[in-house]
Amino acid sequence: MSQGERILDVRRLNAFYGKSQVVFDLSMHVDKGEAVAVLGRNGAGKTTTLMAIAGAVTSRAEGVVLGGQDIGGLPSYKRVHRGLSLVPSGSRSFPTLTVEENLAMVRAGKNGGGIQFSVEDAYEQFPKLAELKANSAGTLSGGERQMLAVARAMLANPRVLMLDEPSEGLAPLVVRGIAERLKEMSKRGLGVLITEQNHRLALDVADRVYFVEKGQIVWEGDKAAAGDPDVLSRYLSV
């Protein structure tokens, strides 16, 4: 639940792949302790929006303000150092390293200035990782790799954690577990920004929702209003 302090403020974001513009003057915000979902049909620009905020694709904006500082001109790695973590789709990790080594590598990095997470916190949030800490990441199941990806992002001590399609390809039980972990982290004051095709997961986790079409925000409101069948049909049906 939002704690009233705006932690991420994105103003008139535009994003490009080469000469093709994908996101158009998009503005959104996330408060401290708030979970926000970005929903829309395939190809609506959800992933590109997160990638642009993270500095991973060509973009320009009136402002990308994190914790009161404009990070819009910074490269992606410096945005991480300022407290912005992205978990991209695909559950990326270092497959030849163990779970514990994957987590230790992040701990060696700079402090993001946000919620303080330790390796012990990661194991507490994801007990399965503690059981598998000596296993190489390449031997993990899809759900276990996703847990590791989220844990790695946590350990950057972010102000805002962004996740792109975290439920993709996962069993329902694993999805529910990740949803519970995200809600717990939000309660600790972490801002969460999530894109999802699984709107049920998104509405379970989120406090507020933006619907995106053709790279623009076409609707925003709280989760109760976003869950109205007419709203879901209007912006998600094909």
PDB file of C-alpha atoms in Angstrom:
ATOM      1  CA  MET A   1       0.000   0.000   0.000  1.00  0.00           C
ATOM      2  CA  SER A   2       1.250   3.467  -0.894  1.00  0.00           C
ATOM      3  CA  GLN A   3       2.977   5.411   1.887  1.00  0.00           C
ATOM      4  CA  GLY A   4       2.307   8.768   0.191  1.00  0.00           C
ATOM      5  CA  GLU A   5       5.845   9.651  -0.920  1.00  0.00           C
ATOM      6  CA  ARG A   6       6.357   9.694  -4.687  1.00  0.00           C
ATOM      7  CA  ILE A   7       9.468   7.616  -5.352  1.00  0.00           C
ATOM      8  CA  LEU A   8       9.377   7.319  -9.170  1.00  0.00           C
ATOM      9  CA  ASP A   9       7.953   9.988 -11.456  1.00  0.00           C
ATOM     10  CA  VAL A  10       8.108   9.423 -15.220  1.00  0.00           C
ATOM     11  CA  ARG A  11       7.162  12.462 -17.286  1.00  0.00           C
ATOM     12  CA  ARG A  12       6.429  12.408 -21.030  1.00  0.00           C
ATOM     13  CA  LEU A  13       8.538   9.378 -21.840  1.00  0.00           C
ATOM     14  CA  ASN A  14       9.196   8.558 -25.502  1.00  0.00           C
ATOM     15  CA  ALA A  15      11.000   5.374 -26.559  1.00  0.00           C
ATOM     16  CA  PHE A  16      12.415   4.167 -29.856  1.00  0.00           C
ATOM     17  CA  TYR A  17      13.799   1.132 -31.646  1.00  0.00           C
ATOM     18  CA  GLY A  18      15.929   2.683 -34.360  1.00  0.00           C
ATOM     19  CA  LYS A  19      13.704   5.153 -36.207  1.00  0.00           C
ATOM     20  CA  SER A  20      10.486   3.529 -34.974  1.00  0.00           C
ATOM     21  CA  GLN A  21       8.801   5.191 -32.005  1.00  0.00           C
ATOM     22  CA  VAL A  22       7.044   2.768 -29.658  1.00  0.00           C
ATOM     23  CA  VAL A  23       6.167   4.864 -26.574  1.00  0.00           C
ATOM     24  CA  PHE A  24       4.595   8.328 -26.879  1.00  0.00           C
ATOM     25  CA  ASP A  25       4.628  11.018 -24.151  1.00  0.00           C
ATOM     26  CA  LEU A  26       3.860   8.462 -21.447  1.00  0.00           C
ATOM     27  CA  SER A  27       3.653   9.666 -17.838  1.00  0.00           C
ATOM     28  CA  MET A  28       3.256   7.519 -14.721  1.00  0.00           C
ATOM     29  CA  HIS A  29       4.365   7.415 -11.120  1.00  0.00           C
ATOM     30  CA  VAL A  30       4.966   5.014  -8.244  1.00  0.00           C
ATOM     31  CA  ASP A  31       4.778   5.956  -4.568  1.00  0.00           C
ATOM     32  CA  LYS A  32       6.890   4.482  -1.795  1.00  0.00           C
ATOM     33  CA  GLY A  33       5.392   1.142  -0.754  1.00  0.00           C
ATOM     34  CA  GLU A  34       3.055   1.109  -3.754  1.00  0.00           C
ATOM     35  CA  ALA A  35       2.701  -1.630  -6.361  1.00  0.00           C
ATOM     36  CA  VAL A  36       1.663  -0.433  -9.815  1.00  0.00           C
ATOM     37  CA  ALA A  37       0.725  -2.650 -12.769  1.00  0.00           C
ATOM     38  CA  VAL A  38       1.039  -1.798 -16.452  1.00  0.00           C
ATOM     39  CA  LEU A  39      -1.437  -3.847 -18.487  1.00  0.00           C
ATOM     40  CA  GLY A  40      -2.372  -4.043 -22.135  1.00  0.00           C
ATOM     41  CA  ARG A  41      -2.564  -6.267 -25.165  1.00  0.00           C
ATOM     42  CA  ASN A  42       0.487  -7.870 -26.759  1.00  0.00           C
ATOM     43  CA  GLY A  43       2.559  -5.233 -28.505  1.00  0.00           C
ATOM     44  CA  ALA A  44       1.045  -2.350 -26.536  1.00  0.00           C
ATOM     45  CA  GLY A  45       4.469  -1.090 -25.398  1.00  0.00           C
ATOM     46  CA  LYS A  46       4.547  -2.429 -21.834  1.00  0.00           C
ATOM     47  CA  THR A  47       7.997  -4.021 -21.975  1.00  0.00           C
ATOM     48  CA  THR A  48       9.454  -1.086 -23.890  1.00  0.00           C
ATOM     49  CA  THR A  49       8.169   1.276 -21.214  1.00  0.00           C
ATOM     50  CA  LEU A  50      10.061  -0.581 -18.481  1.00  0.00           C
ATOM     51  CA  MET A  51      13.168  -0.904 -20.641  1.00  0.00           C
ATOM     52  CA  ALA A  52      13.101   2.830 -21.354  1.00  0.00           C
ATOM     53  CA  ILE A  53      12.724   3.721 -17.667  1.00  0.00           C
ATOM     54  CA  ALA A  54      15.677   1.415 -16.958  1.00  0.00           C
ATOM     55  CA  GLY A  55      17.758   3.094 -19.672  1.00  0.00           C
ATOM     56  CA  ALA A  56      18.012  -0.076 -21.764  1.00  0.00           C
ATOM     57  CA  VAL A  57      16.514   1.330 -24.992  1.00  0.00           C
ATOM     58  CA  THR A  58      16.795   4.689 -26.744  1.00  0.00           C
ATOM     59  CA  SER A  59      14.487   7.175 -25.093  1.00  0.00           C
ATOM     60  CA  ARG A  60      13.914  10.771 -24.175  1.00  0.00           C
ATOM     61  CA  ALA A  61      11.715  12.231 -21.460  1.00  0.00           C
ATOM     62  CA  GLU A  62      10.822  15.427 -19.717  1.00  0.00           C
ATOM     63  CA  GLY A  63      11.984  13.617 -16.585  1.00  0.00           C
ATOM     64  CA  VAL A  64      12.625  10.212 -15.032  1.00  0.00           C
ATOM     65  CA  VAL A  65      12.814  11.193 -11.375  1.00  0.00           C
ATOM     66  CA  LEU A  66      13.820   8.623  -8.767  1.00  0.00           C
ATOM     67  CA  GLY A  67      13.868   9.658  -5.114  1.00  0.00           C
ATOM     68  CA  GLY A  68      13.868  13.330  -6.101  1.00  0.00           C
ATOM     69  CA  GLN A  69      16.758  13.031  -8.600  1.00  0.00           C
ATOM     70  CA  ASP A  70      16.400  13.015 -12.383  1.00  0.00           C
ATOM     71  CA  ILE A  71      18.122   9.878 -13.667  1.00  0.00           C
ATOM     72  CA  GLY A  72      16.841  10.186 -17.244  1.00  0.00           C
ATOM     73  CA  GLY A  73      20.254  11.032 -18.676  1.00  0.00           C
ATOM     74  CA  LEU A  74      22.118   8.235 -16.896  1.00  0.00           C
ATOM     75  CA  PRO A  75      23.187   4.906 -18.417  1.00  0.00           C
ATOM     76  CA  SER A  76      21.354   1.850 -17.149  1.00  0.00           C
ATOM     77  CA  TYR A  77      24.041   0.696 -14.691  1.00  0.00           C
ATOM     78  CA  LYS A  78      24.044   4.071 -12.969  1.00  0.00           C
ATOM     79  CA  ARG A  79      20.265   3.930 -12.662  1.00  0.00           C
ATOM     80  CA  VAL A  80      20.733   0.636 -10.805  1.00  0.00           C
ATOM     81  CA  HIS A  81      23.204   2.335  -8.472  1.00  0.00           C
ATOM     82  CA  ARG A  82      20.604   5.048  -7.774  1.00  0.00           C
ATOM     83  CA  GLY A  83      18.029   2.430  -6.777  1.00  0.00           C
ATOM     84  CA  LEU A  84      16.176   1.230  -9.885  1.00  0.00           C
ATOM     85  CA  SER A  85      16.199  -2.559 -10.444  1.00  0.00           C
ATOM     86  CA  LEU A  86      14.700  -4.356 -13.440  1.00  0.00           C
ATOM     87  CA  VAL A  87      13.872  -8.069 -13.620  1.00  0.00           C
ATOM     88  CA  PRO A  88      13.522  -8.645 -17.377  1.00  0.00           C
ATOM     89  CA  SER A  89      11.481 -11.489 -18.786  1.00  0.00           C
ATOM     90  CA  GLY A  90      13.451 -14.701 -19.151  1.00  0.00           C
ATOM     91  CA  SER A  91      14.776 -15.070 -15.578  1.00  0.00           C
ATOM     92  CA  ARG A  92      18.366 -14.192 -16.440  1.00  0.00           C
ATOM     93  CA  SER A  93      21.252 -15.284 -14.235  1.00  0.00           C
ATOM     94  CA  PHE A  94      24.791 -16.652 -14.516  1.00  0.00           C
ATOM     95  CA  PRO A  95      24.095 -20.337 -15.274  1.00  0.00           C
ATOM     96  CA  THR A  96      27.539 -21.701 -14.398  1.00  0.00           C
ATOM     97  CA  LEU A  97      27.575 -20.047 -10.967  1.00  0.00           C
ATOM     98  CA  THR A  98      25.767 -21.404  -7.934  1.00  0.00           C
ATOM     99  CA  VAL A  99      22.704 -19.730  -6.484  1.00  0.00           C
ATOM    100  CA  GLU A 100      24.821 -18.393  -3.626  1.00  0.00           C
ATOM    101  CA  GLU A 101      27.477 -17.046  -6.020  1.00  0.00           C
ATOM    102  CA  ASN A 102      24.812 -15.313  -8.122  1.00  0.00           C
ATOM    103  CA  LEU A 103      23.529 -13.560  -5.010  1.00  0.00           C
ATOM    104  CA  ALA A 104      27.021 -12.744  -3.691  1.00  0.00           C
ATOM    105  CA  MET A 105      27.918 -10.979  -6.943  1.00  0.00           C
ATOM    106  CA  VAL A 106      25.096  -8.485  -6.451  1.00  0.00           C
ATOM    107  CA  ARG A 107      26.036  -7.864  -2.838  1.00  0.00           C
ATOM    108  CA  ALA A 108      29.470  -6.762  -4.035  1.00  0.00           C
ATOM    109  CA  GLY A 109      27.869  -3.910  -5.973  1.00  0.00           C
ATOM    110  CA  LYS A 110      26.959  -0.393  -4.847  1.00  0.00           C
ATOM    111  CA  ASN A 111      24.077   0.331  -2.537  1.00  0.00           C
ATOM    112  CA  GLY A 112      20.955   1.452  -4.340  1.00  0.00           C
ATOM    113  CA  GLY A 113      19.897   3.650  -1.429  1.00  0.00           C
ATOM    114  CA  GLY A 114      16.543   1.964  -1.027  1.00  0.00           C
ATOM    115  CA  ILE A 115      15.149  -0.847   1.089  1.00  0.00           C
ATOM    116  CA  GLN A 116      18.009  -2.806   2.625  1.00  0.00           C
ATOM    117  CA  PHE A 117      17.931  -6.507   1.736  1.00  0.00           C
ATOM    118  CA  SER A 118      20.499  -9.112   2.750  1.00  0.00           C
ATOM    119  CA  VAL A 119      21.208 -12.582   1.386  1.00  0.00           C
ATOM    120  CA  GLU A 120      19.449 -13.887   4.487  1.00  0.00           C
ATOM    121  CA  ASP A 121      16.393 -11.796   3.561  1.00  0.00           C
ATOM    122  CA  ALA A 122      16.469 -13.331   0.077  1.00  0.00           C
ATOM    123  CA  TYR A 123      16.557 -16.832   1.536  1.00  0.00           C
ATOM    124  CA  GLU A 124      13.760 -15.936   3.942  1.00  0.00           C
ATOM    125  CA  GLN A 125      11.609 -14.618   1.092  1.00  0.00           C
ATOM    126  CA  PHE A 126      12.455 -17.602  -1.118  1.00  0.00           C
ATOM    127  CA  PRO A 127      13.213 -20.626   1.111  1.00  0.00           C
ATOM    128  CA  LYS A 128      13.660 -22.827  -1.959  1.00  0.00           C
ATOM    129  CA  LEU A 129      16.752 -20.832  -2.879  1.00  0.00           C
ATOM    130  CA  ALA A 130      18.290 -21.606   0.501  1.00  0.00           C
ATOM    131  CA  GLU A 131      17.815 -25.308  -0.216  1.00  0.00           C
ATOM    132  CA  LEU A 132      19.445 -24.900  -3.626  1.00  0.00           C
ATOM    133  CA  LYS A 133      22.210 -22.429  -2.774  1.00  0.00           C
ATOM    134  CA  ALA A 134      24.995 -24.862  -3.741  1.00  0.00           C
ATOM    135  CA  ASN A 135      23.346 -25.735  -7.084  1.00  0.00           C
ATOM    136  CA  SER A 136      24.379 -24.045 -10.326  1.00  0.00           C
ATOM    137  CA  ALA A 137      21.760 -21.652 -11.667  1.00  0.00           C
ATOM    138  CA  GLY A 138      21.701 -23.512 -14.970  1.00  0.00           C
ATOM    139  CA  THR A 139      20.165 -26.567 -13.281  1.00  0.00           C
ATOM    140  CA  LEU A 140      17.207 -24.689 -11.762  1.00  0.00           C
ATOM    141  CA  SER A 141      13.615 -24.968 -12.950  1.00  0.00           C
ATOM    142  CA  GLY A 142      11.902 -21.991 -14.561  1.00  0.00           C
ATOM    143  CA  GLY A 143      10.198 -21.020 -11.315  1.00  0.00           C
ATOM    144  CA  GLU A 144      13.432 -21.330  -9.333  1.00  0.00           C
ATOM    145  CA  ARG A 145      15.278 -19.172 -11.876  1.00  0.00           C
ATOM    146  CA  GLN A 146      12.568 -16.528 -11.558  1.00  0.00           C
ATOM    147  CA  MET A 147      12.927 -16.563  -7.772  1.00  0.00           C
ATOM    148  CA  LEU A 148      16.676 -16.115  -8.206  1.00  0.00           C
ATOM    149  CA  ALA A 149      16.168 -13.238 -10.638  1.00  0.00           C
ATOM    150  CA  VAL A 150      13.882 -11.423  -8.190  1.00  0.00           C
ATOM    151  CA  ALA A 151      16.261 -12.103  -5.290  1.00  0.00           C
ATOM    152  CA  ARG A 152      19.198 -10.718  -7.282  1.00  0.00           C
ATOM    153  CA  ALA A 153      17.229  -7.550  -8.010  1.00  0.00           C
ATOM    154  CA  MET A 154      16.277  -7.225  -4.333  1.00  0.00           C
ATOM    155  CA  LEU A 155      19.922  -7.346  -3.279  1.00  0.00           C
ATOM    156  CA  ALA A 156      20.711  -4.193  -5.245  1.00  0.00           C
ATOM    157  CA  ASN A 157      18.735  -2.507  -2.424  1.00  0.00           C
ATOM    158  CA  PRO A 158      16.371  -0.732  -4.821  1.00  0.00           C
ATOM    159  CA  ARG A 159      13.919   2.064  -4.239  1.00  0.00           C
ATOM    160  CA  VAL A 160      11.826   0.695  -7.115  1.00  0.00           C
ATOM    161  CA  LEU A 161      11.718  -2.899  -8.382  1.00  0.00           C
ATOM    162  CA  MET A 162      10.448  -3.311 -11.955  1.00  0.00           C
ATOM    163  CA  LEU A 163       9.388  -6.733 -13.254  1.00  0.00           C
ATOM    164  CA  ASP A 164       8.556  -7.609 -16.842  1.00  0.00           C
ATOM    165  CA  GLU A 165       6.132 -10.545 -17.150  1.00  0.00           C
ATOM    166  CA  PRO A 166       7.332 -12.369 -13.991  1.00  0.00           C
ATOM    167  CA  SER A 167       4.701 -15.122 -14.305  1.00  0.00           C
ATOM    168  CA  GLU A 168       5.584 -16.077 -17.897  1.00  0.00           C
ATOM    169  CA  GLY A 169       5.769 -19.858 -18.264  1.00  0.00           C
ATOM    170  CA  LEU A 170       5.421 -20.581 -14.555  1.00  0.00           C
ATOM    171  CA  ALA A 171       3.115 -22.984 -12.729  1.00  0.00           C
ATOM    172  CA  PRO A 172       0.208 -21.361 -10.835  1.00  0.00           C
ATOM    173  CA  LEU A 173       1.623 -22.352  -7.430  1.00  0.00           C
ATOM    174  CA  VAL A 174       4.946 -20.646  -8.201  1.00  0.00           C
ATOM    175  CA  VAL A 175       3.096 -17.572  -9.483  1.00  0.00           C
ATOM    176  CA  ARG A 176       1.145 -17.304  -6.234  1.00  0.00           C
ATOM    177  CA  GLY A 177       4.363 -17.558  -4.236  1.00  0.00           C
ATOM    178  CA  ILE A 178       6.032 -14.769  -6.192  1.00  0.00           C
ATOM    179  CA  ALA A 179       2.917 -12.602  -5.818  1.00  0.00           C
ATOM    180  CA  GLU A 180       3.027 -13.015  -2.038  1.00  0.00           C
ATOM    181  CA  ARG A 181       6.727 -12.099  -1.952  1.00  0.00           C
ATOM    182  CA  LEU A 182       6.106  -8.948  -3.979  1.00  0.00           C
ATOM    183  CA  LYS A 183       3.302  -7.863  -1.665  1.00  0.00           C
ATOM    184  CA  GLU A 184       5.524  -8.412   1.369  1.00  0.00           C
ATOM    185  CA  MET A 185       8.319  -6.335  -0.160  1.00  0.00           C
ATOM    186  CA  SER A 186       5.875  -3.570  -0.995  1.00  0.00           C
ATOM    187  CA  LYS A 187       4.755  -3.486   2.629  1.00  0.00           C
ATOM    188  CA  ARG A 188       8.385  -2.843   3.595  1.00  0.00           C
ATOM    189  CA  GLY A 189       8.306   0.347   1.526  1.00  0.00           C
ATOM    190  CA  LEU A 190       9.596  -0.882  -1.819  1.00  0.00           C
ATOM    191  CA  GLY A 191       7.991   0.602  -4.933  1.00  0.00           C
ATOM    192  CA  VAL A 192       6.971  -2.103  -7.419  1.00  0.00           C
ATOM    193  CA  LEU A 193       6.236  -1.586 -11.132  1.00  0.00           C
ATOM    194  CA  ILE A 194       5.070  -4.713 -12.944  1.00  0.00           C
ATOM    195  CA  THR A 195       3.963  -5.602 -16.463  1.00  0.00           C
ATOM    196  CA  GLU A 196       1.879  -8.749 -16.902  1.00  0.00           C
ATOM    197  CA  GLN A 197      -0.237 -10.668 -19.370  1.00  0.00           C
ATOM    198  CA  ASN A 198      -1.683 -12.495 -16.369  1.00  0.00           C
ATOM    199  CA  HIS A 199      -4.017  -9.722 -15.243  1.00  0.00           C
ATOM    200  CA  ARG A 200      -5.199 -11.754 -12.252  1.00  0.00           C
ATOM    201  CA  LEU A 201      -1.677 -11.769 -10.826  1.00  0.00           C
ATOM    202  CA  ALA A 202      -1.269  -8.069 -11.576  1.00  0.00           C
ATOM    203  CA  LEU A 203      -4.537  -7.157  -9.857  1.00  0.00           C
ATOM    204  CA  ASP A 204      -3.603  -9.313  -6.873  1.00  0.00           C
ATOM    205  CA  VAL A 205      -0.283  -7.506  -6.415  1.00  0.00           C
ATOM    206  CA  ALA A 206      -1.088  -3.954  -7.544  1.00  0.00           C
ATOM    207  CA  ASP A 207      -2.595  -0.985  -5.739  1.00  0.00           C
ATOM    208  CA  ARG A 208      -3.025   0.966  -8.974  1.00  0.00           C
ATOM    209  CA  VAL A 209      -3.162   0.082 -12.663  1.00  0.00           C
ATOM    210  CA  TYR A 210      -2.306   1.747 -15.959  1.00  0.00           C
ATOM    211  CA  PHE A 211      -3.663   0.348 -19.225  1.00  0.00           C
ATOM    212  CA  VAL A 212      -1.484   1.008 -22.273  1.00  0.00           C
ATOM    213  CA  GLU A 213      -2.397   0.988 -25.960  1.00  0.00           C
ATOM    214  CA  LYS A 214      -0.003   1.788 -28.799  1.00  0.00           C
ATOM    215  CA  GLY A 215       2.554   3.169 -26.373  1.00  0.00           C
ATOM    216  CA  GLN A 216       0.177   5.542 -24.618  1.00  0.00           C
ATOM    217  CA  ILE A 217      -1.728   5.451 -21.342  1.00  0.00           C
ATOM    218  CA  VAL A 218      -5.423   5.124 -22.069  1.00  0.00           C
ATOM    219  CA  TRP A 219      -6.767   4.416 -18.567  1.00  0.00           C
ATOM    220  CA  GLU A 220      -5.576   4.588 -14.968  1.00  0.00           C
ATOM    221  CA  GLY A 221      -7.191   3.872 -11.646  1.00  0.00           C
ATOM    222  CA  ASP A 222      -7.162   1.684  -8.566  1.00  0.00           C
ATOM    223  CA  LYS A 223      -7.203  -2.112  -8.690  1.00  0.00           C
ATOM    224  CA  ALA A 224     -10.901  -2.345  -7.870  1.00  0.00           C
ATOM    225  CA  ALA A 225     -11.875  -0.201 -10.839  1.00  0.00           C
ATOM    226  CA  ALA A 226      -9.330  -1.933 -13.080  1.00  0.00           C
ATOM    227  CA  GLY A 227     -10.885  -5.309 -12.281  1.00  0.00           C
ATOM    228  CA  ASP A 228     -14.284  -4.293 -13.631  1.00  0.00           C
ATOM    229  CA  PRO A 229     -15.181  -6.746 -16.433  1.00  0.00           C
ATOM    230  CA  ASP A 230     -16.063  -3.901 -18.795  1.00  0.00           C
ATOM    231  CA  VAL A 231     -12.652  -2.265 -18.269  1.00  0.00           C
ATOM    232  CA  LEU A 232     -10.811  -5.558 -18.736  1.00  0.00           C
ATOM    233  CA  SER A 233     -12.784  -6.329 -21.881  1.00  0.00           C
ATOM    234  CA  ARG A 234     -12.195  -2.877 -23.332  1.00  0.00           C
ATOM    235  CA  TYR A 235      -8.423  -2.891 -22.904  1.00  0.00           C
ATOM    236  CA  LEU A 236      -7.387  -6.551 -22.888  1.00  0.00           C
ATOM    237  CA  SER A 237      -9.746  -8.452 -25.196  1.00  0.00           C
ATOM    238  CA  VAL A 238      -8.642  -9.132 -28.758  1.00  0.00           C
TER     239      VAL A 238
END
